[in-house]
């Protein structure tokens, strides 16, 4: 492993002090003179035609400054798949029709929140209710109600992946099994409710402060929906209280704040309530997954046929990308000589599903991992042994699609088996106890460009000063994961400076270089890290030239930046301080400041990502067979995220992922009555609290990703994937209940214990 | 009709006219601009708005402002009033990596202060119980629990130094 000075060290977060003292400012904390408060009127019906809206009583209420409906706004639809405009299916406010309970119908801006709220009650909307569809099967059944006129099938997007001769593979298999899995939607449940504040500048341009993961995407889509030029819209991301995929599209309140600020000439702020977040907020896709997989007698995989329906809710949101990634991750982790995927994104009259930590992969991998464990059982093999036999390794390639440049998967499997005492515990089962494994792989940023940006995917500007400091400017969005700190570490390491020598300005579309696709798909460390290094190399080459000239060095010498100095390698006494070297360059440039831009766009890196992460997790559970309650005793995780830039941040990602994975497996779900979400508060939406968290042990494997900055790849999302399948397998090991439909509830466990062990549910297998 | 309440916030006296339905959270955030008091749910479930009222940790979103007459209130801004040195709880949250998005942080610190004031040497399960009403979606609570333990140790050491 390469030795670093700052990378890989326990460096406190850039913003920790501000957050600990309460001085960190989030969007809702910002107040501007004359600011109006906005509220949204939402649809009480899951599917209805809007016959008419009367806003006159609301407008007449003293203190109300602006009321708008879908009639008032430019008829421009938006969506993140700009490359395929037909997928852009959303207006900020409903036009003609509402498609889910909570769909935004009208907006009010008033001098205070109480008046805005009162005004909502004075808006009269006449609806003509339409039949709705609330699950995948009824949405695609013949004679189904059509949710969007442009899409008579209700299947808005399909994605196919195919390679190898699958029919031949199954024919030549000794063991073929088919299973059906269903997974449920869950909430991002970020602590900070969405908030946006817009101001119309004196020259008519818009500035929007918003709680977002994707400032650049908001800038572009806000410009198009306001019918303005992109450069006339400035998006600033203040501190953001978590996102997890739920804040990565333009949303109604962002548009309304900007539109109403233009209309009234006053700043307008919208902040959602928690009830709105749960009732109408984005969620992880529920899916129905059909998986057929073939093996040779010795456990070697022959092929997989994977057919998935995504319950998309009323709009596409990030569903199209999830449809693709679900298919990609159906074929990751193991070597499938042949593979066929068909994923279909289905509209239903429910709140739209979207990206959520893992972005299609948690669902695909829950199915994959559960099926691997079932197959191991039936083949008479140990689940880890079957995985080892088929595990992907460094250098594996899926032709024209993806190359795995670094892969610590086998090491992860070996490590978790050792840490958890796997053999001993599987070999000597204790009553009510069980141990199970789940694995993951994830992307380090997407190589695809469905947003159709004309700019680099990531960019950085580095300015250096003769006082020995530097200023890093990047559009990267720190939403709590800590990329500001990680990128500063990468720059400090590269320039040989200290953390305190570096100032950072981030996520302001008017002040930081174009562009950045945002904080999603675990892309910032690799993509922006590479952009930062690109800029740093350009700076260093100028500094090296100056030092070389100053000391009249032979051209064969190489140089380095370290400990605040710039010097020829091996001759630290001949160099200059960083600030002196900068001053030399400035002199040579007759005063022109020294700055450089760096960029990263993955080229020739396949269709998915430049680098995949891998890992494995073991869960041990105790199940009370009288109550069906699952008590997770401990987790063991070994993961390969390449070089660890910031160990505490990486551990924090894992620990948070376990909380989310634990909730996904056991306690979190939306209780729905048709299209209505019933549990719209934290009391009834049960995400794990501090007392619910089991202990956990982790090992960061020593791997190096050649495409990553200083060898790094992703650590933000993949870790959220293995927990549910690991718990499910452990519960099976403890009770014989095999979960094929998340979440794992006491009711399901008790029912399974009551029923005979021979019950096989919706699955079948053939052994030749 | 508005009522004028007098209260002490972070050591400073205030007289504020409030509506009978206004919450303490609104007064702290809107009237006093205290950004260390968050609003995560408004229903007393998430704990992000936790402040100390007369020595007790309470959800400011569930406390009516009119009931605050004569009370002493402490928020994260008042933990280390000089702005130079940090409170041991804040130091520990920073050092242990207990902060990610930061939205729960100030509420967590207030619950931690309430615990450590009552119980200077809590066990891990006592720490977990004390923040069971403070939700966090980023950290899995691990480093927060560590930080509270470490802060307790520091506070004990400094009070022992003072008393010896």
Tab-separated table of N, CA, C and O in Angstrom, chain A residues 152-200:
chain	number	residue	atom	x	y	z
A	152	UNK	N	-49.842	4.268	-23.291
A	152	UNK	CA	-51.056	3.455	-23.129
A	152	UNK	C	-50.821	2.121	-22.423
A	152	UNK	O	-51.763	1.535	-21.876
A	153	UNK	N	-49.563	1.635	-22.380
A	153	UNK	CA	-49.302	0.336	-21.736
A	153	UNK	C	-49.071	0.465	-20.233
A	153	UNK	O	-49.021	-0.543	-19.522
A	154	UNK	N	-48.846	1.682	-19.744
A	154	UNK	CA	-48.399	1.944	-18.367
A	154	UNK	C	-46.961	1.466	-18.124
A	154	UNK	O	-46.463	1.568	-17.002
A	155	UNK	N	-46.307	0.916	-19.140
A	155	UNK	CA	-44.883	0.558	-18.998
A	155	UNK	C	-44.090	1.666	-19.671
A	155	UNK	O	-44.085	1.782	-20.897
A	156	UNK	N	-43.448	2.516	-18.857
A	156	UNK	CA	-42.879	3.744	-19.417
A	156	UNK	C	-41.492	3.535	-19.996
A	156	UNK	O	-41.082	4.246	-20.901
A	157	UNK	N	-40.745	2.608	-19.447
A	157	UNK	CA	-39.361	2.412	-19.885
A	157	UNK	C	-39.060	0.933	-19.778
A	157	UNK	O	-39.495	0.278	-18.816
A	158	UNK	N	-38.372	0.379	-20.767
A	158	UNK	CA	-37.804	-0.949	-20.548
A	158	UNK	C	-36.328	-0.938	-20.880
A	158	UNK	O	-35.858	-0.110	-21.663
A	159	UNK	N	-35.602	-1.802	-20.232
A	159	UNK	CA	-34.151	-1.925	-20.447
A	159	UNK	C	-33.839	-3.395	-20.625
A	159	UNK	O	-34.330	-4.234	-19.867
A	160	UNK	N	-33.025	-3.688	-21.637
A	160	UNK	CA	-32.638	-5.079	-21.891
A	160	UNK	C	-31.125	-5.201	-21.818
A	160	UNK	O	-30.403	-4.299	-22.243
A	161	UNK	N	-30.669	-6.294	-21.300
A	161	UNK	CA	-29.238	-6.627	-21.320
A	161	UNK	C	-29.189	-8.099	-21.722
A	161	UNK	O	-29.941	-8.906	-21.184
A	162	UNK	N	-28.351	-8.445	-22.658
A	162	UNK	CA	-28.291	-9.848	-23.071
A	162	UNK	C	-26.906	-10.215	-23.572
A	162	UNK	O	-26.313	-9.478	-24.357
A	163	UNK	N	-26.368	-11.303	-23.086
A	163	UNK	CA	-25.136	-11.860	-23.667
A	163	UNK	C	-25.077	-13.356	-23.390
A	163	UNK	O	-25.704	-13.865	-22.456
A	164	UNK	N	-24.323	-14.075	-24.228
A	164	UNK	CA	-24.190	-15.529	-24.089
A	164	UNK	C	-25.424	-16.258	-24.619
A	164	UNK	O	-26.440	-15.636	-24.936
A	165	UNK	N	-25.312	-17.577	-24.706
A	165	UNK	CA	-26.426	-18.378	-25.209
A	165	UNK	C	-27.169	-18.985	-24.017
A	165	UNK	O	-26.804	-20.047	-23.500
A	166	UNK	N	-28.198	-18.284	-23.592
A	166	UNK	CA	-28.878	-18.653	-22.353
A	166	UNK	C	-29.623	-19.984	-22.477
A	166	UNK	O	-29.579	-20.810	-21.555
A	167	UNK	N	-30.288	-20.207	-23.617
A	167	UNK	CA	-31.068	-21.442	-23.750
A	167	UNK	C	-30.150	-22.657	-23.674
A	167	UNK	O	-30.449	-23.648	-23.014
A	168	UNK	N	-29.008	-22.527	-24.353
A	168	UNK	CA	-28.028	-23.615	-24.334
A	168	UNK	C	-27.513	-23.818	-22.900
A	168	UNK	O	-27.370	-24.950	-22.427
A	169	UNK	N	-27.282	-22.711	-22.223
A	169	UNK	CA	-26.764	-22.785	-20.848
A	169	UNK	C	-27.731	-23.560	-19.943
A	169	UNK	O	-27.321	-24.426	-19.170
A	170	UNK	N	-29.015	-23.228	-20.044
A	170	UNK	CA	-29.986	-23.934	-19.202
A	170	UNK	C	-30.078	-25.405	-19.596
A	170	UNK	O	-30.183	-26.288	-18.748
A	171	UNK	N	-30.025	-25.674	-20.922
A	171	UNK	CA	-30.120	-27.061	-21.394
A	171	UNK	C	-28.954	-27.887	-20.861
A	171	UNK	O	-29.104	-29.085	-20.571
A	172	UNK	N	-27.807	-27.245	-20.719
A	172	UNK	CA	-26.620	-27.981	-20.278
A	172	UNK	C	-26.418	-27.929	-18.760
A	172	UNK	O	-25.416	-28.431	-18.252
A	173	UNK	N	-27.365	-27.321	-18.061
A	173	UNK	CA	-27.220	-27.223	-16.604
A	173	UNK	C	-27.676	-28.515	-15.928
A	173	UNK	O	-28.569	-29.202	-16.422
A	174	UNK	N	-27.061	-28.815	-14.793
A	174	UNK	CA	-27.516	-29.952	-13.997
A	174	UNK	C	-28.624	-29.532	-13.039
A	174	UNK	O	-29.409	-30.353	-12.572
A	175	UNK	N	-28.653	-28.255	-12.740
A	175	UNK	CA	-29.601	-27.777	-11.729
A	175	UNK	C	-30.079	-26.400	-12.156
A	175	UNK	O	-29.277	-25.492	-12.380
A	176	UNK	N	-31.387	-26.302	-12.317
A	176	UNK	CA	-31.964	-25.006	-12.702
A	176	UNK	C	-33.051	-24.673	-11.691
A	176	UNK	O	-33.858	-25.538	-11.336
A	177	UNK	N	-33.051	-23.443	-11.204
A	177	UNK	CA	-34.135	-23.089	-10.289
A	177	UNK	C	-34.725	-21.726	-10.646
A	177	UNK	O	-34.062	-20.855	-11.187
A	178	UNK	N	-36.012	-21.601	-10.332
A	178	UNK	CA	-36.732	-20.359	-10.598
A	178	UNK	C	-37.363	-19.875	-9.306
A	178	UNK	O	-37.961	-20.669	-8.584
A	179	UNK	N	-37.221	-18.610	-9.030
A	179	UNK	CA	-37.854	-18.025	-7.838
A	179	UNK	C	-38.480	-16.692	-8.200
A	179	UNK	O	-38.020	-16.005	-9.118
A	180	UNK	N	-39.479	-16.342	-7.428
A	180	UNK	CA	-40.087	-15.023	-7.567
A	180	UNK	C	-39.860	-14.277	-6.253
A	180	UNK	O	-40.127	-14.821	-5.175
A	181	UNK	N	-39.355	-13.073	-6.362
A	181	UNK	CA	-39.113	-12.254	-5.167
A	181	UNK	C	-39.916	-10.969	-5.268
A	181	UNK	O	-40.102	-10.431	-6.357
A	182	UNK	N	-40.394	-10.500	-4.122
A	182	UNK	CA	-40.947	-9.146	-4.113
A	182	UNK	C	-40.241	-8.348	-3.024
A	182	UNK	O	-39.906	-8.881	-1.963
A	183	UNK	N	-39.983	-7.100	-3.348
A	183	UNK	CA	-39.368	-6.204	-2.363
A	183	UNK	C	-40.226	-4.952	-2.262
A	183	UNK	O	-40.890	-4.570	-3.222
A	184	UNK	N	-40.194	-4.342	-1.116
A	184	UNK	CA	-41.135	-3.269	-0.799
A	184	UNK	C	-40.473	-1.897	-0.886
A	184	UNK	O	-39.255	-1.788	-0.779
A	185	UNK	N	-41.279	-0.849	-1.047
A	185	UNK	CA	-40.699	0.495	-1.022
A	185	UNK	C	-40.376	0.929	0.408
A	185	UNK	O	-41.069	0.529	1.350
A	186	UNK	N	-39.308	1.707	0.547
A	186	UNK	CA	-38.980	2.312	1.844
A	186	UNK	C	-38.614	3.774	1.636
A	186	UNK	O	-38.363	4.200	0.507
A	187	UNK	N	-38.570	4.505	2.725
A	187	UNK	CA	-38.333	5.952	2.657
A	187	UNK	C	-36.862	6.283	2.865
A	187	UNK	O	-36.175	5.634	3.649
A	188	UNK	N	-36.402	7.333	2.169
A	188	UNK	CA	-35.048	7.832	2.418
A	188	UNK	C	-34.941	8.307	3.872
A	188	UNK	O	-33.921	8.122	4.507
A	189	UNK	N	-36.009	8.949	4.321
A	189	UNK	CA	-36.089	9.417	5.707
A	189	UNK	C	-34.884	10.241	6.139
A	189	UNK	O	-34.427	10.152	7.272
A	190	UNK	N	-34.371	11.055	5.205
A	190	UNK	CA	-33.354	12.040	5.592
A	190	UNK	C	-33.963	12.933	6.662
A	190	UNK	O	-35.170	13.189	6.667
A	191	UNK	N	-33.107	13.417	7.590
A	191	UNK	CA	-33.666	14.183	8.716
A	191	UNK	C	-34.118	15.582	8.309
A	191	UNK	O	-35.020	16.149	8.920
A	192	UNK	N	-33.477	16.136	7.276
A	192	UNK	CA	-33.855	17.497	6.881
A	192	UNK	C	-34.951	17.449	5.818
A	192	UNK	O	-34.712	17.011	4.694
A	193	UNK	N	-36.147	17.935	6.132
A	193	UNK	CA	-37.184	17.978	5.099
A	193	UNK	C	-36.739	18.894	3.950
A	193	UNK	O	-35.980	19.842	4.164
A	194	UNK	N	-37.219	18.602	2.755
A	194	UNK	CA	-36.834	19.402	1.586
A	194	UNK	C	-37.223	20.864	1.789
A	194	UNK	O	-38.269	21.171	2.356
A	195	UNK	N	-36.362	21.735	1.272
A	195	UNK	CA	-36.599	23.162	1.418
A	195	UNK	C	-35.954	23.882	0.239
A	195	UNK	O	-34.911	23.443	-0.253
A	196	UNK	N	-36.589	24.943	-0.227
A	196	UNK	CA	-36.026	25.732	-1.323
A	196	UNK	C	-36.401	27.194	-1.132
A	196	UNK	O	-37.522	27.508	-0.711
A	197	UNK	N	-35.454	28.059	-1.435
A	197	UNK	CA	-35.669	29.502	-1.315
A	197	UNK	C	-35.164	30.162	-2.594
A	197	UNK	O	-34.012	29.950	-2.981
A	198	UNK	N	-36.038	30.925	-3.245
A	198	UNK	CA	-35.630	31.563	-4.500
A	198	UNK	C	-35.706	33.071	-4.377
A	198	UNK	O	-36.561	33.618	-3.679
A	199	UNK	N	-34.794	33.712	-5.094
A	199	UNK	CA	-34.793	35.162	-5.141
A	199	UNK	C	-34.617	35.583	-6.602
A	199	UNK	O	-33.801	35.006	-7.323
A	200	UNK	N	-35.391	36.582	-6.997
A	200	UNK	CA	-35.230	37.113	-8.345
A	200	UNK	C	-34.314	38.332	-8.241
A	200	UNK	O	-34.621	39.279	-7.531
